[in-house]
Coordinates of C-alpha atoms in Angstrom, one line a residue:
M1 CA 73.1 122.0 55.8
G2 CA 70.9 119.4 56.0
N3 CA 73.4 116.7 53.6
S4 CA 75.7 117.6 57.0
K5 CA 73.4 116.7 59.6
R6 CA 72.0 113.5 58.3
S7 CA 76.1 112.1 57.6
T8 CA 76.3 113.3 60.9
A9 CA 73.4 111.6 62.2
R10 CA 73.7 108.9 60.0
H11 CA 78.1 108.2 61.1
S12 CA 76.2 108.7 64.7
I13 CA 73.4 105.7 64.4
G14 CA 76.4 104.0 62.6
S15 CA 78.7 104.7 65.9
R16 CA 76.2 103.0 68.2
L17 CA 75.7 99.2 66.6
G18 CA 79.5 98.9 65.9
T19 CA 79.6 99.3 69.6
L20 CA 76.6 98.0 70.3
L21 CA 77.6 94.7 68.1
F22 CA 81.3 95.4 69.8
G23 CA 79.7 94.6 73.0
F24 CA 77.7 91.7 72.1
A25 CA 80.0 90.0 71.0
F26 CA 81.5 90.2 74.1
F27 CA 78.7 89.0 76.2
A28 CA 77.8 86.5 74.3
A29 CA 81.7 84.9 74.6
G30 CA 80.8 85.5 78.2
V31 CA 77.3 83.7 78.5
G32 CA 78.6 80.6 75.8
F33 CA 82.2 80.0 78.6
F34 CA 79.1 79.8 81.6
S35 CA 76.3 78.2 79.1
V36 CA 78.1 75.0 77.7
P37 CA 79.1 73.7 80.9
A38 CA 77.0 75.0 83.7
V39 CA 73.5 74.1 82.2
P40 CA 73.8 70.7 81.6
A41 CA 76.0 70.3 85.1
F42 CA 72.6 71.8 86.3
Y43 CA 70.1 70.3 84.6
D44 CA 71.4 66.6 85.6
A45 CA 71.6 67.7 88.9
L46 CA 67.7 68.9 88.8
R47 CA 66.9 65.5 87.1
M48 CA 69.2 62.9 89.5
S49 CA 67.4 64.4 92.7
S50 CA 64.9 61.6 92.1
W51 CA 67.5 59.3 91.2
V52 CA 67.1 56.3 94.4
S53 CA 70.0 54.9 96.1
V54 CA 71.3 51.4 95.7
D55 CA 74.6 49.7 96.7
A56 CA 76.9 49.3 94.8
Q57 CA 81.0 46.9 94.1
L58 CA 84.1 48.0 93.4
E59 CA 85.9 46.9 90.1
M60 CA 88.4 49.2 89.3
A61 CA 89.8 53.3 90.7
D62 CA 92.3 55.0 88.9
L63 CA 93.8 59.0 89.5
E64 CA 95.1 59.9 86.7
R65 CA 98.0 62.6 86.8
N66 CA 98.5 64.9 83.7
R67 CA 101.6 67.2 84.4
D68 CA 101.3 69.9 82.2
G69 CA 104.4 72.9 83.1
D70 CA 104.0 74.1 86.1
S71 CA 100.3 72.9 86.7
T72 CA 99.5 69.3 87.8
T73 CA 95.9 68.3 86.8
Y74 CA 93.8 65.5 87.9
R75 CA 91.2 62.9 87.0
V76 CA 89.7 60.4 89.3
R77 CA 88.3 56.9 87.5
A78 CA 86.2 54.1 88.3
R79 CA 84.3 50.9 87.3
Y80 CA 81.2 49.5 89.1
H81 CA 78.2 46.9 89.0
Y82 CA 75.5 46.8 91.1
V83 CA 71.7 44.9 90.8
F84 CA 68.5 47.0 90.1
R85 CA 65.3 44.9 90.6
G86 CA 67.1 41.8 89.8
H87 CA 69.1 42.2 86.6
R88 CA 73.0 43.7 87.3
F89 CA 74.3 46.5 85.2
G90 CA 77.9 48.0 85.2
G91 CA 78.7 51.8 85.4
E92 CA 81.6 54.0 84.9
R93 CA 80.4 57.8 85.6
V94 CA 81.7 59.5 88.7
G95 CA 80.9 62.9 89.0
I96 CA 78.6 65.4 87.6
H97 CA 81.3 67.7 85.9
G98 CA 83.6 65.2 83.4
G99 CA 87.0 66.5 82.7
S100 CA 90.3 66.6 84.6
D101 CA 91.7 69.5 86.8
N102 CA 93.0 71.0 89.9
L103 CA 91.4 73.4 92.0
G104 CA 90.4 71.9 95.5
S105 CA 90.6 68.2 95.8
W106 CA 87.5 66.7 94.9
H107 CA 89.5 64.0 92.3
E108 CA 92.0 63.4 95.1
D109 CA 88.7 63.5 97.9
T110 CA 86.5 61.1 96.1
Y111 CA 89.6 58.6 94.9
R112 CA 91.2 57.8 98.6
R113 CA 86.8 57.1 99.3
L114 CA 86.8 54.8 96.2
R115 CA 90.0 53.0 97.9
S116 CA 89.0 53.0 101.3
G117 CA 87.1 49.8 101.1
Q118 CA 83.9 51.9 103.1
A119 CA 80.8 50.0 101.2
M120 CA 80.0 51.8 98.5
S121 CA 76.3 53.0 96.7
V122 CA 75.3 54.7 93.3
W123 CA 72.5 57.5 92.5
V124 CA 70.8 54.5 89.7
N125 CA 67.7 56.4 87.1
P126 CA 64.6 54.6 87.9
D127 CA 63.4 54.9 84.5
E128 CA 66.4 53.8 82.9
P129 CA 68.5 51.7 85.8
S130 CA 71.6 51.5 83.2
E131 CA 72.2 54.7 84.2
A132 CA 74.1 55.6 87.1
I133 CA 76.2 58.0 89.3
Y134 CA 79.0 58.2 92.2
D135 CA 78.6 61.4 93.7
R136 CA 76.0 63.5 92.6
S137 CA 76.9 66.6 93.9
L138 CA 77.1 70.2 92.5
R139 CA 81.0 71.0 93.0
W140 CA 80.4 74.8 93.8
G141 CA 84.0 75.8 92.9
L142 CA 84.0 74.6 89.4
I143 CA 80.6 76.8 89.0
G144 CA 82.7 80.1 90.2
L145 CA 85.0 79.4 87.9
Y146 CA 82.4 79.3 85.1
S147 CA 80.8 82.2 86.2
I148 CA 84.0 84.1 86.2
F149 CA 83.7 84.0 82.0
L150 CA 79.9 84.9 83.1
I151 CA 80.2 88.0 85.0
V152 CA 83.4 88.8 83.6
F153 CA 83.1 89.3 79.2
G154 CA 79.5 88.7 79.7
G155 CA 79.5 92.2 82.4
V156 CA 81.7 94.8 80.4
G157 CA 79.7 92.7 77.0
A158 CA 76.1 94.3 78.7
G159 CA 78.3 97.1 79.6
I160 CA 78.9 98.6 76.3
M161 CA 75.8 97.9 74.1
W162 CA 74.1 99.4 77.7
L163 CA 76.8 102.7 76.7
A164 CA 76.0 101.7 73.0
I165 CA 71.7 102.6 73.2
F166 CA 71.3 105.0 76.2
Y167 CA 74.5 107.2 76.8
E168 CA 74.5 110.6 74.3
R169 CA 78.3 112.7 75.0
D170 CA 78.2 115.8 74.9
P171 CA 78.6 117.9 71.5
V172 CA 81.9 118.7 69.9
V173 CA 82.9 122.2 70.6
V174 CA 80.6 124.3 68.1
D175 CA 82.1 127.6 66.3
G176 CA 80.9 131.1 68.2
I177 CA 78.8 129.2 71.2
P178 CA 81.1 129.5 74.6
L179 CA 81.8 125.7 75.8
W180 CA 80.0 126.6 79.1
Q181 CA 76.6 126.6 77.1
S182 CA 77.7 124.0 74.1
R183 CA 78.7 121.8 77.1
K184 CA 75.1 119.6 77.9
A185 CA 76.6 119.3 81.9
W186 CA 77.2 123.6 82.0
R187 CA 74.4 124.9 80.1
D188 CA 71.6 125.1 82.6
N189 CA 74.3 125.8 85.5
R190 CA 72.5 122.6 87.5
I191 CA 76.6 120.8 87.5
G192 CA 76.0 117.8 88.9
S193 CA 78.7 114.8 90.2
A194 CA 80.0 111.4 89.1
A195 CA 79.2 110.1 92.1
K196 CA 76.4 107.7 90.6
L197 CA 78.0 107.0 88.6
T198 CA 80.8 105.9 90.0
M199 CA 79.2 104.1 92.4
W200 CA 78.1 101.9 89.6
V201 CA 81.4 101.6 88.6
V202 CA 82.7 100.2 91.6
W203 CA 80.5 98.1 91.9
G204 CA 80.9 96.6 88.1
F205 CA 84.8 96.8 89.1
A206 CA 84.0 94.2 92.5
I207 CA 81.7 92.4 90.9
I208 CA 84.5 91.0 88.6
W209 CA 87.3 91.3 90.6
N210 CA 85.4 88.9 93.5
A211 CA 84.6 86.4 90.3
I212 CA 88.5 86.6 89.6
S213 CA 89.5 86.6 92.6
A214 CA 87.2 84.2 94.2
P215 CA 88.9 80.7 92.9
T216 CA 92.0 81.6 95.4
L217 CA 89.9 80.5 98.0
F218 CA 89.8 77.0 96.7
I219 CA 93.0 76.8 95.3
V220 CA 95.2 77.9 98.4
P221 CA 95.0 75.8 101.2
T222 CA 95.1 72.9 98.6
E223 CA 98.5 74.5 97.6
V224 CA 100.0 75.3 101.5
A225 CA 98.2 71.5 102.4
K226 CA 101.2 70.5 99.7
G227 CA 103.8 72.9 101.4
N228 CA 103.9 75.2 99.3
H229 CA 103.7 78.7 102.1
L230 CA 104.1 80.5 99.7
A231 CA 101.1 80.4 98.2
L232 CA 99.6 81.9 100.9
V233 CA 100.2 85.5 99.1
G234 CA 97.9 84.9 96.6
L235 CA 94.4 85.2 99.4
L236 CA 95.8 89.1 99.1
F237 CA 93.0 88.9 96.5
P238 CA 90.0 88.0 98.1
L239 CA 90.9 90.9 100.9
V240 CA 91.2 93.5 98.1
G241 CA 88.4 91.8 97.0
A242 CA 86.6 92.8 100.8
F243 CA 87.5 95.9 100.9
I244 CA 86.4 96.7 97.2
V245 CA 83.3 95.8 98.2
W246 CA 82.9 98.0 101.4
Y247 CA 84.3 100.8 98.9
A248 CA 81.0 100.0 97.3
I249 CA 79.1 99.8 99.8
K250 CA 80.1 103.0 101.2
Q251 CA 79.3 104.7 98.4
T252 CA 75.4 103.5 98.6
L253 CA 74.8 104.4 101.8
Q254 CA 76.1 108.3 100.3
W255 CA 74.3 108.1 96.9
R256 CA 70.9 107.0 99.1
R257 CA 71.0 109.2 101.9
F258 CA 71.9 112.8 99.1
G259 CA 71.0 111.5 96.2
A260 CA 72.1 114.4 93.4
T261 CA 73.1 117.7 94.6
P262 CA 73.9 119.5 91.1
L263 CA 76.2 122.6 91.7
A264 CA 75.3 126.4 91.0
L265 CA 77.4 128.8 90.7
D266 CA 77.7 132.3 90.9
P267 CA 79.1 133.6 88.9
F268 CA 78.1 131.2 85.9
P269 CA 80.7 130.6 84.8
G270 CA 83.8 131.2 87.0
S271 CA 86.1 134.0 86.4
L272 CA 89.3 134.0 86.1
G273 CA 91.2 137.2 88.5
G274 CA 87.9 137.4 89.7
D275 CA 85.4 134.7 91.9
V276 CA 84.4 131.4 91.8
G277 CA 81.9 130.7 93.9
G278 CA 78.6 129.2 93.6
H279 CA 76.2 127.3 96.2
I280 CA 74.8 123.0 97.5
D281 CA 71.5 122.5 98.2
L282 CA 71.3 119.5 100.9
R283 CA 68.5 117.1 102.2
L284 CA 70.6 117.0 105.8
P285 CA 68.8 119.2 108.9
M286 CA 70.2 122.0 109.0
N287 CA 74.1 122.2 112.4
P288 CA 76.2 125.3 111.9
A289 CA 78.6 122.1 114.1
H290 CA 79.0 120.7 110.8
V291 CA 82.1 121.1 109.4
F292 CA 82.2 120.9 105.2
E293 CA 85.2 121.6 103.4
I294 CA 85.4 123.3 99.7
V295 CA 88.4 122.0 97.7
L296 CA 88.8 124.4 94.0
S297 CA 92.0 122.6 91.7
C298 CA 92.8 123.5 88.6
N299 CA 94.8 120.7 87.7
H300 CA 96.6 119.5 84.0
V301 CA 95.4 116.2 83.7
Y302 CA 97.2 113.9 80.6
T303 CA 97.4 110.5 79.5
S304 CA 101.4 108.8 79.0
G305 CA 102.7 105.8 77.5
S306 CA 100.5 102.8 75.6
G307 CA 99.6 100.2 75.9
K308 CA 99.0 98.0 79.1
N309 CA 101.9 101.1 79.4
R310 CA 99.1 103.6 79.4
S311 CA 98.5 106.0 82.1
T312 CA 96.1 109.1 83.0
K313 CA 98.0 111.7 85.5
R314 CA 96.7 114.9 87.0
K315 CA 98.9 117.2 88.3
V316 CA 97.9 120.5 90.2
L317 CA 97.9 123.8 88.9
W318 CA 96.4 125.6 91.7
Q319 CA 94.8 124.6 94.7
D320 CA 92.5 126.4 97.7
R321 CA 90.3 126.0 100.3
Q322 CA 88.3 126.6 102.4
R323 CA 85.0 126.4 104.7
A324 CA 81.3 126.1 103.5
R325 CA 79.0 129.2 104.8
L326 CA 75.8 127.3 106.3
E327 CA 72.3 128.4 106.3
P328 CA 69.0 127.2 105.7
A329 CA 67.7 125.8 103.2
V330 CA 64.4 124.5 101.8
R331 CA 65.5 120.9 101.4
G332 CA 67.3 121.5 104.9
T333 CA 71.1 123.2 104.0
R334 CA 72.9 125.4 101.4
L335 CA 76.0 125.2 101.2
S336 CA 77.9 128.8 100.1
F337 CA 81.6 129.5 99.2
S338 CA 83.9 132.2 96.6
F339 CA 86.9 131.5 95.7
Q340 CA 89.7 134.1 94.6
V341 CA 91.4 133.0 91.3
P342 CA 94.5 134.1 89.7
A343 CA 93.8 136.0 86.5
D344 CA 96.5 133.6 84.5
L345 CA 95.5 130.2 85.5
P346 CA 94.5 128.1 82.9
E347 CA 90.7 127.7 81.2
S348 CA 88.4 124.9 81.1
D349 CA 88.4 122.5 78.6
V350 CA 86.8 119.8 76.9
P351 CA 88.2 117.1 78.1
S352 CA 91.3 114.5 76.1
S353 CA 94.3 113.3 76.2
D354 CA 96.1 116.1 77.0
Y355 CA 93.6 118.8 78.9
K356 CA 93.0 121.6 81.5
E357 CA 90.0 120.9 84.0
W358 CA 88.6 122.6 87.5
L359 CA 87.5 120.6 89.8
L360 CA 85.8 121.6 93.3
E361 CA 85.7 118.8 95.8
V362 CA 82.8 118.7 98.8
R363 CA 83.3 116.6 102.0
A364 CA 82.6 116.4 105.0
A365 CA 82.6 113.6 107.8
L366 CA 79.2 113.6 109.3
P367 CA 76.8 111.0 111.8
G368 CA 76.0 108.0 109.5
A369 CA 77.1 108.9 105.4
D370 CA 79.6 111.1 104.8
Y371 CA 79.5 113.6 102.0
D372 CA 81.9 113.9 99.3
R373 CA 81.5 115.0 95.9
S374 CA 83.3 116.2 93.0
F375 CA 82.4 118.6 90.2
E376 CA 84.4 119.8 86.7
I377 CA 83.3 123.2 87.1
P378 CA 83.6 125.7 83.8
V379 CA 85.9 129.0 84.6
F380 CA 87.1 131.0 81.8
A381 CA 88.6 134.6 81.9
T382 CA 85.0 136.4 81.2
G383 CA 85.7 139.6 82.9
A384 CA 85.9 141.3 86.4
Q385 CA 82.3 139.3 87.2
R386 CA 82.1 138.7 91.2
S387 CA 80.1 135.9 93.2
R388 CA 77.1 137.3 94.5
V389 CA 77.9 134.9 98.0
R390 CA 80.3 137.3 100.3
A391 CA 80.5 135.4 103.6
P392 CA 81.7 137.1 106.4
R393 CA 86.0 136.3 106.7
Q394 CA 85.5 133.4 109.9
D395 CA 82.7 131.5 107.7
T396 CA 85.2 131.8 104.9
K397 CA 88.4 131.2 106.6
P398 CA 90.9 128.7 105.2
A399 CA 89.3 124.5 105.2
E400 CA 92.8 123.8 107.8
Q401 CA 94.5 126.9 109.5
P402 CA 98.4 126.9 108.9
W403 CA 98.9 127.5 112.4
P404 CA 99.5 125.0 114.7
Q405 CA 99.8 121.6 113.4
I406 CA 101.7 122.8 110.5
V407 CA 103.4 126.1 111.3
R408 CA 104.0 128.2 114.3
V409 CA 104.0 131.1 114.7
R410 CA 106.0 133.7 117.6
E411 CA 106.2 137.5 116.9
H412 CA 109.2 139.5 119.1
G413 CA 109.2 142.8 118.6
A414 CA 109.5 143.8 114.4
G415 CA 110.3 140.3 113.8
L416 CA 108.5 136.8 113.3
D417 CA 109.9 133.7 114.5
L418 CA 108.0 130.6 111.8
H419 CA 108.5 126.8 113.4
Y420 CA 107.4 124.0 111.0
P421 CA 107.3 121.2 113.3
L422 CA 108.1 117.0 113.7
G423 CA 105.4 115.9 112.0
R424 CA 103.8 117.7 109.9
N425 CA 104.3 115.3 106.8
L426 CA 103.7 112.1 109.1
S427 CA 101.4 110.6 106.5
A428 CA 103.6 111.1 104.0
A429 CA 106.0 109.5 105.5
A430 CA 104.5 106.8 106.9
V431 CA 103.6 105.9 104.0
L432 CA 106.6 106.0 102.2
V433 CA 108.5 104.5 105.3
L434 CA 106.5 100.8 105.1
V435 CA 106.1 100.9 100.9
G436 CA 110.1 101.6 100.9
S437 CA 110.5 99.4 103.8
I438 CA 108.6 95.9 101.6
F439 CA 111.1 97.2 98.7
A440 CA 113.6 96.6 101.1
A441 CA 113.0 93.5 102.8
V442 CA 111.7 91.9 98.8
G443 CA 114.8 92.6 97.6
L444 CA 117.1 92.0 100.5
L445 CA 115.2 89.7 103.5
V446 CA 112.8 87.4 102.0
P447 CA 115.3 85.9 99.6
E448 CA 117.3 84.5 102.6
L449 CA 114.7 83.1 104.5
V450 CA 112.1 81.7 101.9
E451 CA 114.3 79.5 99.1
E452 CA 110.7 79.2 96.5
F453 CA 111.3 82.6 96.1
D454 CA 114.5 83.5 94.7
P455 CA 115.2 86.1 92.0
P456 CA 118.0 87.6 89.9
L457 CA 120.3 89.7 91.1
A458 CA 119.9 92.7 89.3
I459 CA 116.4 92.8 90.4
R460 CA 117.1 91.8 94.1
I461 CA 119.8 95.1 94.0
V462 CA 116.7 97.4 92.3
L463 CA 114.2 96.5 94.8
G464 CA 116.7 97.9 97.6
L465 CA 117.8 100.7 96.2
L466 CA 114.4 101.2 96.1
G467 CA 113.7 100.8 99.1
T468 CA 116.1 102.4 100.6
L469 CA 115.6 106.0 98.9
A470 CA 111.9 105.8 99.9
L471 CA 113.1 105.2 103.3
A472 CA 115.7 107.6 103.5
S473 CA 112.7 110.0 102.2
G474 CA 110.1 108.8 104.4
F475 CA 112.4 109.5 107.6
Y476 CA 113.6 112.8 106.3
L477 CA 109.4 113.4 106.4
G478 CA 108.9 113.1 109.7
A479 CA 112.4 113.9 111.0
N480 CA 112.7 116.9 110.0
S481 CA 111.4 120.2 111.4
L482 CA 112.1 123.5 110.0
T483 CA 112.3 127.2 112.0
V484 CA 113.0 130.2 110.0
T485 CA 113.9 133.8 111.8
V486 CA 112.3 136.5 109.9
A487 CA 114.0 140.7 110.8
R488 CA 114.9 143.6 108.8
D489 CA 118.3 142.6 108.5
G490 CA 117.5 139.0 106.9
L491 CA 116.6 135.7 107.6
V492 CA 117.7 132.7 110.2
V493 CA 116.8 129.8 108.5
T494 CA 117.3 126.6 111.1
R495 CA 116.4 122.7 109.4
R496 CA 116.9 120.1 111.9
V497 CA 117.8 116.3 110.9
F498 CA 117.2 114.0 113.4
G499 CA 118.1 116.7 116.0
Y500 CA 121.8 118.2 113.6
P501 CA 120.9 121.6 112.7
F502 CA 121.6 122.8 108.9
I503 CA 121.7 126.9 109.7
R504 CA 122.0 129.7 107.1
R505 CA 122.4 133.0 107.1
I506 CA 120.9 135.2 104.4
P507 CA 121.2 138.8 104.6
R508 CA 118.1 141.5 103.7
E509 CA 119.9 143.2 100.6
E510 CA 120.6 139.3 99.4
I511 CA 116.9 139.0 99.4
A512 CA 114.3 139.2 96.0
R513 CA 111.1 138.5 96.9
I514 CA 109.5 134.9 98.8
D515 CA 108.0 132.8 95.9
Q516 CA 104.9 130.6 96.4
D517 CA 104.8 127.2 94.6
I518 CA 103.4 123.4 94.8
G519 CA 106.5 121.2 96.6
M520 CA 104.2 118.5 96.4
Q521 CA 101.1 116.7 96.2
S522 CA 100.1 112.9 96.7
S523 CA 96.6 111.0 95.4
D524 CA 94.1 108.6 97.2
S525 CA 90.7 107.7 97.2
R526 CA 89.8 111.6 98.2
G527 CA 91.4 113.2 95.4
T528 CA 95.0 114.9 94.3
R529 CA 96.0 117.1 97.4
A530 CA 99.0 119.9 96.8
W531 CA 101.5 121.2 99.2
Y532 CA 102.5 124.6 99.2
R533 CA 106.1 125.7 100.0
L534 CA 107.8 128.9 100.0
R535 CA 111.5 129.8 98.4
A536 CA 113.1 133.6 99.2
V537 CA 114.6 134.3 95.8
T538 CA 118.5 134.7 96.6
D539 CA 121.3 137.2 94.6
S540 CA 123.6 134.6 96.2
Y541 CA 121.9 131.4 97.6
G542 CA 119.8 130.7 94.7
R543 CA 116.5 129.3 96.7
V544 CA 116.4 128.7 99.8
T545 CA 113.5 127.1 101.0
V546 CA 111.4 129.1 104.1
G547 CA 108.3 127.2 103.7
D548 CA 106.8 124.2 103.8
S549 CA 104.1 122.1 104.0
L550 CA 101.0 124.8 103.5
P551 CA 97.8 123.3 103.0
S552 CA 96.8 125.9 100.6
A553 CA 97.6 128.5 98.5
S554 CA 95.7 131.2 100.4
A555 CA 97.5 130.0 103.3
A556 CA 101.1 129.7 102.1
Q557 CA 99.7 133.6 100.1
T558 CA 98.4 134.5 104.9
V559 CA 102.5 133.2 105.7
A560 CA 104.5 134.9 102.5
A561 CA 103.1 138.2 102.9
R562 CA 103.6 138.0 107.0
M563 CA 107.0 137.4 106.1
A564 CA 107.2 139.9 102.7
S565 CA 106.0 142.2 105.1
V566 CA 109.1 142.0 108.0
L567 CA 111.5 142.0 105.1
R568 CA 109.7 144.5 103.6
L569 CA 109.5 143.3 100.5
P570 CA 107.2 143.9 97.7
A571 CA 103.2 141.9 98.8
P572 CA 103.9 138.2 97.3
E573 CA 101.3 137.7 94.0
P574 CA 99.9 134.7 93.7
L575 CA 100.8 131.8 92.5
T576 CA 100.8 130.8 88.4
H577 CA 100.3 128.4 86.1
S578 CA 104.5 128.6 85.1
G579 CA 104.7 127.1 89.4
A580 CA 105.7 130.0 91.1
S581 CA 104.9 133.1 92.2
R582 CA 105.8 136.3 89.7
G583 CA 108.2 138.5 90.5
P584 CA 111.5 140.3 89.3
A585 CA 112.9 138.4 86.6
A586 CA 116.6 140.0 87.9
A587 CA 116.4 137.0 90.6
S588 CA 115.0 134.2 89.0
E589 CA 117.9 131.8 88.3
P590 CA 120.3 132.0 90.4
T591 CA 123.5 133.2 90.4
A592 CA 127.4 131.0 90.2
A593 CA 127.2 131.2 93.9
A594 CA 124.3 129.6 94.3
R595 CA 125.4 126.6 92.7
P596 CA 127.9 125.2 95.8
A597 CA 124.9 125.4 98.0
R598 CA 123.0 122.4 95.3
R599 CA 125.5 120.7 95.3
T600 CA 126.1 120.0 99.5
R601 CA 122.3 119.6 99.2
S602 CA 123.3 117.0 97.0
V603 CA 125.9 115.6 98.9
R604 CA 123.6 115.3 102.2
W605 CA 121.2 113.5 100.4
V606 CA 123.5 110.7 99.4
V607 CA 124.8 110.7 102.6
V608 CA 122.2 109.8 103.8
V609 CA 121.1 107.3 101.5
I610 CA 123.8 105.8 101.7
G611 CA 123.9 105.4 105.6
I612 CA 120.9 104.2 105.1
G613 CA 121.4 101.6 102.9
I614 CA 124.9 100.3 105.2
F615 CA 121.5 99.9 108.5
L616 CA 120.1 97.9 106.2
W617 CA 122.7 95.8 105.0
Q618 CA 123.3 95.2 108.4
A619 CA 120.0 94.7 109.6
K620 CA 119.4 92.3 107.5
D621 CA 122.5 90.4 108.7
F622 CA 121.3 90.4 112.3
L623 CA 117.9 89.7 111.7
L624 CA 119.1 86.1 109.7
V625 CA 121.3 85.5 112.4
F626 CA 117.8 86.9 115.3
L627 CA 115.1 84.6 113.0
A628 CA 118.2 81.5 112.9
S629 CA 118.6 81.3 117.0
R630 CA 114.8 80.9 117.0

């Protein structure tokens, strides 16, 4: 055992040393790339600040152009003479920075000044009169270019060295010890968020991004002056950099306002088939008007691809949300919550290239800095543990009631009308329409207007098709409504697309159950959001959508339970790990009679896509004629 511990310690030290040396190599490269050209320039500028101005005569001036592929570099040369303290001297140095480049227009501007015929003066070293220079100013654009290497390579190297020295990884899984006790982040039931790390990572990324994109501010004006208006696209990079800086400032203000806000679970750990509850104490004066949204998600996190195509994806397996109960606490305000979770969802796992995680997100829009934290929490099958947090029902209602924005419910006798209105997916539809418009414009319109942009025909076709599909999806999401009439004798499902109705009547005897599953998910800076749908499982029609865009598992469960009650079906069970609620196996697969309905839906989508494609093609010709007429 002692030898094993010593071996592990030696391996840890060796790993840290290797990482430290690797980081030092990056750091040294960054410092070197900056210091070699920049330090002599700063030194020359400092010592030249005491030089004196003397009249001079120009003998020769020339602007060298060196063509290398698609790039042209410039170098201004000159020869001049001057008289200092009765002695004649000659010089050839023009600027502090030597060599040729194409950053900005310093070489062209200096050449024009030299050839303008105006009186010329140079700066002379009074202690060494043979040493003179025409322009003793620093070129900050070049200094900024050198700084990129210092910030990118030096910053990355410094970060790697910091991790090698200070970062302590959680121990691997230890046999016989539960995972929530072996992981340092969980073992004391004071679970921290990644808010501070996120703040520093965003600042680091902002510095690196802006360092890399800063030269475009010098290059773009020069290129535009030469008639290359397509270079204006390069300004997108500094704009993105400004947004990243704004986001970093936002993260900083949030951290300064709230600091560390550890989460305490009750029960600990969260219990599958039981409760996941707990509380968070905030430095915030108690105010019952504040609304804190709590989102609990079970996610499948996996890495796909390799090399530069490697990416990490997050798929929601189950998600619910509610409003936190607020009560006074020593620090200010205590947020309490309690979720009931299905029993057959996966347990928390060790982060890897393919694992399951339980994520708790807490956010609130507040005056000043908002609150927005995420916690990776332990949830395990520990038995029928229940939380001591038993908030009143009105305090734990879903954060977003499923009606009226999503579904409007109207009871009539023994029946029920559910109406899912137009615009319930407006934000997702707007994003799809915007993306589709950009792809379609780049593929169909821009090549006709901008001569410099001439992609291959295959790329234009692919971009046009992708744009058409995105537009079709966006228009469908934004322009469809769904009305479901629920009665004892069955369902009437009416889907309207641009006002045109598609009606389906399903007798009660055909319906086996109401299923719940995740129909759509979207990701943004606030996390991954799941939207639930309801489907009637039938013998002859397959699975028919009878509800969509529901914002949480509890909302879907509520609507499904009301439908099942009217139809006198068994109460729907919660969503399971497989992605659908449990039910009789007999109706799990659609029969042959359901296949024509699927073919009808496919034909409908094909018709919509072809129609929008034809519209875009005609619109392209109209826009070209319109723009030409102006």
